[in-house]
């Protein structure tokens, strides 16, 4: 598997990526970066969420830095056209982050705001200019920017440009660019008119394509459980009290996290093993074999380690933490529900991961049903019991979450999956789940589901295998239903 270093990026960029916490390139990055860095035109079929911004921004910065020169006043060396102001801002932010050790200047212009600050930002010339087409044309006609010296031109989200009626303005911009430039063209789909525009713009382009994330995600039953970060381990342990979690892949962000989660599960009586880059080949093989044989119910892995795993019959995928890249979510959950089998993916989402969840839902074009398990005392009790059975570990208490009005105190048990229950509405504009779910985890007015359906928490047997059993409530079920 390729690393960012293998892709030939310069040291200041590699350092910026490390600062961003990027460990491995996404598929589109692996494919596109060497091609763009070599100066070729590129046709990229990919949507947001695949890591496509870095796929063009990184090699562009690399090239600009390799041939560093001061841009002339009111010119730009690289021009990126984006359909919306939000995307333009995001792209500009990405260039700033990835180029932070290069001293590149970045400006962004879009409509709906004053011209003055934008003119000033471009007056001395900029290395990278990100713009929406309409406002850029305004600046061009005011001569506050001259694009004729542009060395690299990017058209992002071309199909959305078409939907928004930007094809004509784009042609006007392109007519003013120098002929001697590199072109990068990105679109999620290729309707006829976009194909035509691409053919006009690109010279002998390399083509890279990544599969739309939405298609694979649809087959898997997905659920989100909101929970405090420190309660995740107890919730995970509780999930395993359902015997249906027979062969479960648990994903963590870090290697250290994978070890800790596996050890905690073991402490709570769930046979678990961790698999990641720091393990030796033979340790990995043993863990994998035990997972395949059913001796281990939970295989805890990082994304990288999981790539090499090909196991049939994975019943559940649990995202202990959400991945940064939505595409990785799709890869993860695609580990279950293979070859026509059914599969369930459960994501444990802390409050600070809601933006990642929002990105995932946007990219996969779906609303994942969710249940609120925050402020759940049963989880606290379970955590305490597991810890009591394993005195080396320390209890962690989360800050209480403010309860939505009218829902009263937290109840003891929350059945987080009610079959056939109406699902919480996700408001993509607000980026939040609408109606707060009632404290029982069931939408209001719903009766608790009968046992025997999908999984639901039962009071687990504390301390099994963890030496000496745990506190009270052994083997009892809670009284929610
Ligand atoms: P994009 O498809 O460009 O909108 O990127 C989606 C998200 O993934 C952004 O929040 C990026 O910061 C993040 N991202 C892109 N590439 C990587 C990577 N190689 N590792 C981790 N995160 C990434």
Tab-separated table of N, CA and C in Angstrom, residues 144-249:
chain	number	residue	atom	x	y	z
A	144	UNK	N	-9.578	43.591	-11.795
A	144	UNK	CA	-8.948	43.389	-10.485
A	144	UNK	C	-8.257	42.028	-10.434
A	145	UNK	N	-8.502	41.210	-11.449
A	145	UNK	CA	-7.727	39.975	-11.605
A	145	UNK	C	-7.562	39.690	-13.103
A	146	UNK	N	-6.394	39.205	-13.428
A	146	UNK	CA	-6.093	38.820	-14.804
A	146	UNK	C	-5.675	37.349	-14.746
A	147	UNK	N	-6.442	36.486	-15.413
A	147	UNK	CA	-6.166	35.052	-15.270
A	147	UNK	C	-5.253	34.504	-16.374
A	148	UNK	N	-4.741	35.404	-17.210
A	148	UNK	CA	-4.025	34.906	-18.392
A	148	UNK	C	-2.688	34.236	-18.057
A	149	UNK	N	-2.181	34.444	-16.827
A	149	UNK	CA	-0.900	33.799	-16.485
A	149	UNK	C	-1.108	32.497	-15.716
A	150	UNK	N	-2.354	32.041	-15.600
A	150	UNK	CA	-2.643	30.856	-14.790
A	150	UNK	C	-1.910	29.628	-15.324
A	151	UNK	N	-1.174	28.985	-14.448
A	151	UNK	CA	-0.407	27.800	-14.877
A	151	UNK	C	-1.207	26.507	-14.695
A	152	UNK	N	-2.043	26.486	-13.652
A	152	UNK	CA	-2.850	25.279	-13.395
A	152	UNK	C	-4.296	25.710	-13.199
A	153	UNK	N	-5.186	25.072	-13.935
A	153	UNK	CA	-6.607	25.413	-13.846
A	153	UNK	C	-7.394	24.188	-13.399
A	154	UNK	N	-8.232	24.371	-12.390
A	154	UNK	CA	-9.050	23.255	-11.898
A	154	UNK	C	-10.517	23.613	-12.022
A	155	UNK	N	-11.267	22.707	-12.583
A	155	UNK	CA	-12.719	22.850	-12.584
A	155	UNK	C	-13.265	21.772	-11.660
A	156	UNK	N	-13.828	22.200	-10.550
A	156	UNK	CA	-14.293	21.220	-9.566
A	156	UNK	C	-15.810	21.093	-9.643
A	157	UNK	N	-16.312	19.894	-9.390
A	157	UNK	CA	-17.761	19.628	-9.361
A	157	UNK	C	-18.418	20.132	-10.638
A	158	UNK	N	-17.875	19.696	-11.769
A	158	UNK	CA	-18.356	20.205	-13.054
A	158	UNK	C	-19.846	19.931	-13.251
A	159	UNK	N	-20.320	18.761	-12.809
A	159	UNK	CA	-21.749	18.478	-13.032
A	159	UNK	C	-22.647	19.415	-12.240
A	160	UNK	N	-22.167	19.812	-11.080
A	160	UNK	CA	-22.952	20.770	-10.299
A	160	UNK	C	-22.915	22.150	-10.956
A	161	UNK	N	-21.803	22.452	-11.594
A	161	UNK	CA	-21.698	23.717	-12.341
A	161	UNK	C	-22.776	23.757	-13.417
A	162	UNK	N	-22.969	22.613	-14.060
A	162	UNK	CA	-23.974	22.521	-15.122
A	162	UNK	C	-25.360	22.769	-14.524
A	163	UNK	N	-25.652	22.090	-13.418
A	163	UNK	CA	-26.957	22.249	-12.761
A	163	UNK	C	-27.214	23.697	-12.376
A	164	UNK	N	-26.175	24.406	-12.013
A	164	UNK	CA	-26.346	25.784	-11.548
A	164	UNK	C	-26.240	26.797	-12.693
A	165	UNK	N	-26.137	26.290	-13.921
A	165	UNK	CA	-26.109	27.180	-15.082
A	165	UNK	C	-24.790	27.904	-15.272
A	166	UNK	N	-23.711	27.297	-14.847
A	166	UNK	CA	-22.410	27.974	-14.910
A	166	UNK	C	-21.572	27.622	-16.139
A	167	UNK	N	-22.135	26.827	-17.046
A	167	UNK	CA	-21.266	26.372	-18.146
A	167	UNK	C	-20.807	27.545	-19.015
A	168	UNK	N	-21.725	28.470	-19.283
A	168	UNK	CA	-21.340	29.621	-20.117
A	168	UNK	C	-20.288	30.496	-19.415
A	169	UNK	N	-20.536	30.887	-18.162
A	169	UNK	CA	-19.480	31.651	-17.470
A	169	UNK	C	-18.138	30.924	-17.451
A	170	UNK	N	-18.168	29.596	-17.309
A	170	UNK	CA	-16.897	28.859	-17.293
A	170	UNK	C	-16.187	29.024	-18.635
A	171	UNK	N	-16.971	28.890	-19.721
A	171	UNK	CA	-16.339	29.045	-21.047
A	171	UNK	C	-15.732	30.437	-21.187
A	172	UNK	N	-16.416	31.446	-20.623
A	172	UNK	CA	-15.872	32.812	-20.697
A	172	UNK	C	-14.550	32.918	-19.939
A	173	UNK	N	-14.504	32.303	-18.770
A	173	UNK	CA	-13.257	32.333	-17.994
A	173	UNK	C	-12.159	31.623	-18.778
A	174	UNK	N	-12.497	30.426	-19.272
A	174	UNK	CA	-11.493	29.593	-19.953
A	174	UNK	C	-10.925	30.321	-21.165
A	175	UNK	N	-11.763	31.106	-21.846
A	175	UNK	CA	-11.293	31.796	-23.052
A	175	UNK	C	-10.186	32.798	-22.719
A	176	UNK	N	-10.082	33.206	-21.458
A	176	UNK	CA	-9.045	34.185	-21.072
A	176	UNK	C	-7.790	33.530	-20.494
A	177	UNK	N	-7.820	32.227	-20.347
A	177	UNK	CA	-6.648	31.551	-19.759
A	177	UNK	C	-5.562	31.373	-20.810
A	178	UNK	N	-4.331	31.232	-20.327
A	178	UNK	CA	-3.260	30.984	-21.301
A	178	UNK	C	-3.423	29.579	-21.861
A	179	UNK	N	-2.964	29.363	-23.065
A	179	UNK	CA	-3.115	28.039	-23.681
A	179	UNK	C	-2.179	27.021	-23.020
A	180	UNK	N	-1.109	27.563	-22.504
A	180	UNK	CA	-0.065	26.701	-21.975
A	180	UNK	C	-0.261	26.456	-20.483
A	181	UNK	N	-1.225	25.627	-20.167
A	181	UNK	CA	-1.549	25.414	-18.748
A	181	UNK	C	-1.924	23.961	-18.531
A	182	UNK	N	-1.911	23.568	-17.304
A	182	UNK	CA	-2.367	22.225	-16.925
A	182	UNK	C	-3.836	22.334	-16.501
A	183	UNK	N	-4.634	21.359	-16.921
A	183	UNK	CA	-6.065	21.378	-16.576
A	183	UNK	C	-6.455	20.157	-15.758
A	184	UNK	N	-7.205	20.397	-14.713
A	184	UNK	CA	-7.740	19.291	-13.915
A	184	UNK	C	-9.250	19.465	-13.881
A	185	UNK	N	-9.932	18.382	-14.114
A	185	UNK	CA	-11.378	18.461	-14.280
A	185	UNK	C	-12.027	17.397	-13.410
A	186	UNK	N	-12.876	17.806	-12.476
A	186	UNK	CA	-13.511	16.833	-11.576
A	186	UNK	C	-15.023	16.897	-11.691
A	187	UNK	N	-15.609	15.726	-11.737
A	187	UNK	CA	-17.059	15.652	-11.769
A	187	UNK	C	-17.480	14.312	-11.170
A	188	UNK	N	-18.617	14.306	-10.473
A	188	UNK	CA	-19.089	13.031	-9.908
A	188	UNK	C	-19.755	12.196	-10.989
A	189	UNK	N	-20.379	12.874	-11.951
A	189	UNK	CA	-21.040	12.177	-13.055
A	189	UNK	C	-20.606	12.838	-14.353
A	190	UNK	N	-20.911	12.175	-15.450
A	190	UNK	CA	-20.470	12.706	-16.744
A	190	UNK	C	-21.638	12.852	-17.721
A	191	UNK	N	-22.571	13.726	-17.434
A	191	UNK	CA	-23.622	13.922	-18.438
A	191	UNK	C	-23.008	14.474	-19.719
A	192	UNK	N	-23.766	14.338	-20.851
A	192	UNK	CA	-23.221	14.678	-22.175
A	192	UNK	C	-22.522	16.023	-22.233
A	193	UNK	N	-23.185	17.038	-21.702
A	193	UNK	CA	-22.616	18.378	-21.839
A	193	UNK	C	-21.301	18.530	-21.066
A	194	UNK	N	-21.216	17.799	-19.958
A	194	UNK	CA	-19.989	17.860	-19.160
A	194	UNK	C	-18.861	17.121	-19.880
A	195	UNK	N	-19.219	16.021	-20.526
A	195	UNK	CA	-18.239	15.297	-21.339
A	195	UNK	C	-17.680	16.203	-22.430
A	196	UNK	N	-18.574	16.981	-23.032
A	196	UNK	CA	-18.167	17.889	-24.107
A	196	UNK	C	-17.213	18.967	-23.574
A	197	UNK	N	-17.591	19.513	-22.432
A	197	UNK	CA	-16.750	20.548	-21.819
A	197	UNK	C	-15.368	19.976	-21.466
A	198	UNK	N	-15.373	18.767	-20.950
A	198	UNK	CA	-14.099	18.124	-20.590
A	198	UNK	C	-13.237	17.944	-21.839
A	199	UNK	N	-13.871	17.505	-22.915
A	199	UNK	CA	-13.113	17.279	-24.153
A	199	UNK	C	-12.520	18.583	-24.679
A	200	UNK	N	-13.246	19.675	-24.509
A	200	UNK	CA	-12.734	20.980	-24.973
A	200	UNK	C	-11.539	21.436	-24.151
A	201	UNK	N	-11.641	21.163	-22.838
A	201	UNK	CA	-10.644	21.710	-21.912
A	201	UNK	C	-9.358	20.913	-21.833
A	202	UNK	N	-9.504	19.578	-21.848
A	202	UNK	CA	-8.381	18.726	-21.468
A	202	UNK	C	-7.556	18.289	-22.669
A	203	UNK	N	-6.253	18.246	-22.461
A	203	UNK	CA	-5.355	17.740	-23.512
A	203	UNK	C	-4.790	16.404	-23.062
A	204	UNK	N	-5.079	15.363	-23.803
A	204	UNK	CA	-4.559	14.032	-23.502
A	204	UNK	C	-4.622	13.712	-22.006
A	205	UNK	N	-5.816	13.772	-21.438
A	205	UNK	CA	-5.880	13.632	-19.976
A	205	UNK	C	-5.696	12.203	-19.494
A	206	UNK	N	-5.131	12.069	-18.311
A	206	UNK	CA	-5.191	10.789	-17.597
A	206	UNK	C	-6.562	10.750	-16.942
A	207	UNK	N	-7.090	9.539	-16.792
A	207	UNK	CA	-8.416	9.458	-16.187
A	207	UNK	C	-8.355	8.656	-14.890
A	208	UNK	N	-8.925	9.183	-13.848
A	208	UNK	CA	-9.039	8.404	-12.603
A	208	UNK	C	-10.491	8.412	-12.180
A	209	UNK	N	-10.906	7.288	-11.614
A	209	UNK	CA	-12.314	7.177	-11.256
A	209	UNK	C	-12.428	6.446	-9.929
A	210	UNK	N	-13.202	6.959	-9.026
A	210	UNK	CA	-13.501	6.190	-7.807
A	210	UNK	C	-14.998	5.978	-7.717
A	211	UNK	N	-15.336	4.789	-7.292
A	211	UNK	CA	-16.744	4.385	-7.285
A	211	UNK	C	-17.554	5.268	-6.340
A	212	UNK	N	-18.745	5.649	-6.762
A	212	UNK	CA	-19.540	6.447	-5.829
A	212	UNK	C	-19.814	5.690	-4.545
A	213	UNK	N	-19.657	6.377	-3.452
A	213	UNK	CA	-19.760	5.724	-2.152
A	213	UNK	C	-21.166	5.194	-1.878
A	214	UNK	N	-22.162	5.834	-2.453
A	214	UNK	CA	-23.537	5.522	-2.068
A	214	UNK	C	-23.927	4.066	-2.357
A	215	UNK	N	-23.437	3.498	-3.438
A	215	UNK	CA	-23.948	2.202	-3.877
A	215	UNK	C	-23.722	1.086	-2.865
A	216	UNK	N	-22.525	1.010	-2.311
A	216	UNK	CA	-22.242	-0.077	-1.373
A	216	UNK	C	-22.956	0.116	-0.042
A	217	UNK	N	-23.086	1.389	0.367
A	217	UNK	CA	-23.629	1.660	1.689
A	217	UNK	C	-25.082	1.213	1.815
A	218	UNK	N	-25.780	1.153	0.691
A	218	UNK	CA	-27.213	0.885	0.754
A	218	UNK	C	-27.555	-0.516	1.250
A	219	UNK	N	-26.663	-1.460	1.058
A	219	UNK	CA	-27.004	-2.856	1.355
A	219	UNK	C	-26.957	-3.192	2.839
A	220	UNK	N	-26.285	-2.355	3.589
A	220	UNK	CA	-26.036	-2.683	4.988
A	220	UNK	C	-27.012	-1.923	5.890
A	221	UNK	N	-27.573	-2.605	6.856
A	221	UNK	CA	-28.427	-1.915	7.825
A	221	UNK	C	-27.523	-1.095	8.744
A	222	UNK	N	-27.771	0.182	8.794
A	222	UNK	CA	-26.867	1.051	9.549
A	222	UNK	C	-27.582	1.730	10.708
A	223	UNK	N	-26.847	1.909	11.767
A	223	UNK	CA	-27.400	2.556	12.954
A	223	UNK	C	-26.333	3.437	13.587
A	224	UNK	N	-26.811	4.495	14.184
A	224	UNK	CA	-25.914	5.384	14.917
A	224	UNK	C	-26.362	5.428	16.374
A	225	UNK	N	-25.417	5.301	17.267
A	225	UNK	CA	-25.711	5.467	18.686
A	225	UNK	C	-24.893	6.650	19.195
A	226	UNK	N	-25.595	7.673	19.651
A	226	UNK	CA	-24.888	8.809	20.228
A	226	UNK	C	-24.503	8.479	21.658
A	227	UNK	N	-23.259	8.696	21.978
A	227	UNK	CA	-22.771	8.329	23.310
A	227	UNK	C	-21.517	9.138	23.628
A	228	UNK	N	-21.283	9.386	24.884
A	228	UNK	CA	-20.066	10.098	25.269
A	228	UNK	C	-18.853	9.231	24.906
A	229	UNK	N	-17.765	9.893	24.518
A	229	UNK	CA	-16.553	9.149	24.140
A	229	UNK	C	-16.153	8.157	25.237
A	230	UNK	N	-16.196	8.604	26.494
A	230	UNK	CA	-15.717	7.732	27.573
A	230	UNK	C	-16.665	6.572	27.876
A	231	UNK	N	-17.891	6.648	27.375
A	231	UNK	CA	-18.834	5.551	27.592
A	231	UNK	C	-18.874	4.568	26.422
A	232	UNK	N	-18.111	4.892	25.398
A	232	UNK	CA	-18.187	4.050	24.206
A	232	UNK	C	-17.807	2.605	24.507
A	233	UNK	N	-16.772	2.457	25.318
A	233	UNK	CA	-16.302	1.094	25.559
A	233	UNK	C	-17.364	0.263	26.268
A	234	UNK	N	-18.074	0.890	27.211
A	234	UNK	CA	-19.130	0.157	27.919
A	234	UNK	C	-20.267	-0.178	26.960
A	235	UNK	N	-20.593	0.763	26.100
A	235	UNK	CA	-21.670	0.507	25.129
A	235	UNK	C	-21.269	-0.618	24.180
A	236	UNK	N	-20.018	-0.583	23.769
A	236	UNK	CA	-19.538	-1.650	22.884
A	236	UNK	C	-19.657	-3.000	23.588
A	237	UNK	N	-19.228	-3.021	24.811
A	237	UNK	CA	-19.295	-4.256	25.581
A	237	UNK	C	-20.744	-4.722	25.686
A	238	UNK	N	-21.629	-3.782	25.909
A	238	UNK	CA	-23.053	-4.110	26.018
A	238	UNK	C	-23.598	-4.684	24.693
A	239	UNK	N	-23.134	-4.134	23.591
A	239	UNK	CA	-23.612	-4.652	22.300
A	239	UNK	C	-23.353	-6.150	22.206
A	240	UNK	N	-22.223	-6.559	22.750
A	240	UNK	CA	-21.856	-7.978	22.645
A	240	UNK	C	-22.685	-8.874	23.558
A	241	UNK	N	-23.524	-8.272	24.367
A	241	UNK	CA	-24.417	-9.121	25.157
A	241	UNK	C	-25.490	-9.726	24.249
A	242	UNK	N	-25.590	-9.204	23.039
A	242	UNK	CA	-26.470	-9.837	22.061
A	242	UNK	C	-25.682	-10.923	21.332
A	243	UNK	N	-26.133	-12.167	21.426
A	243	UNK	CA	-25.364	-13.250	20.805
A	243	UNK	C	-25.297	-13.159	19.282
A	244	UNK	N	-26.121	-12.280	18.729
A	244	UNK	CA	-26.059	-12.134	17.258
A	244	UNK	C	-24.745	-11.504	16.798
A	245	UNK	N	-24.083	-10.819	17.702
A	245	UNK	CA	-22.781	-10.247	17.353
A	245	UNK	C	-21.749	-11.370	17.369
A	246	UNK	N	-21.820	-12.227	16.365
A	246	UNK	CA	-20.927	-13.372	16.421
A	246	UNK	C	-19.562	-13.051	15.847
A	247	UNK	N	-19.546	-12.481	14.666
A	247	UNK	CA	-18.244	-12.189	14.042
A	247	UNK	C	-18.235	-10.704	13.718
A	248	UNK	N	-17.668	-9.943	14.609
A	248	UNK	CA	-17.828	-8.489	14.552
A	248	UNK	C	-16.488	-7.795	14.380
A	249	UNK	N	-16.438	-6.946	13.394
A	249	UNK	CA	-15.236	-6.135	13.183
A	249	UNK	C	-15.448	-4.791	13.860
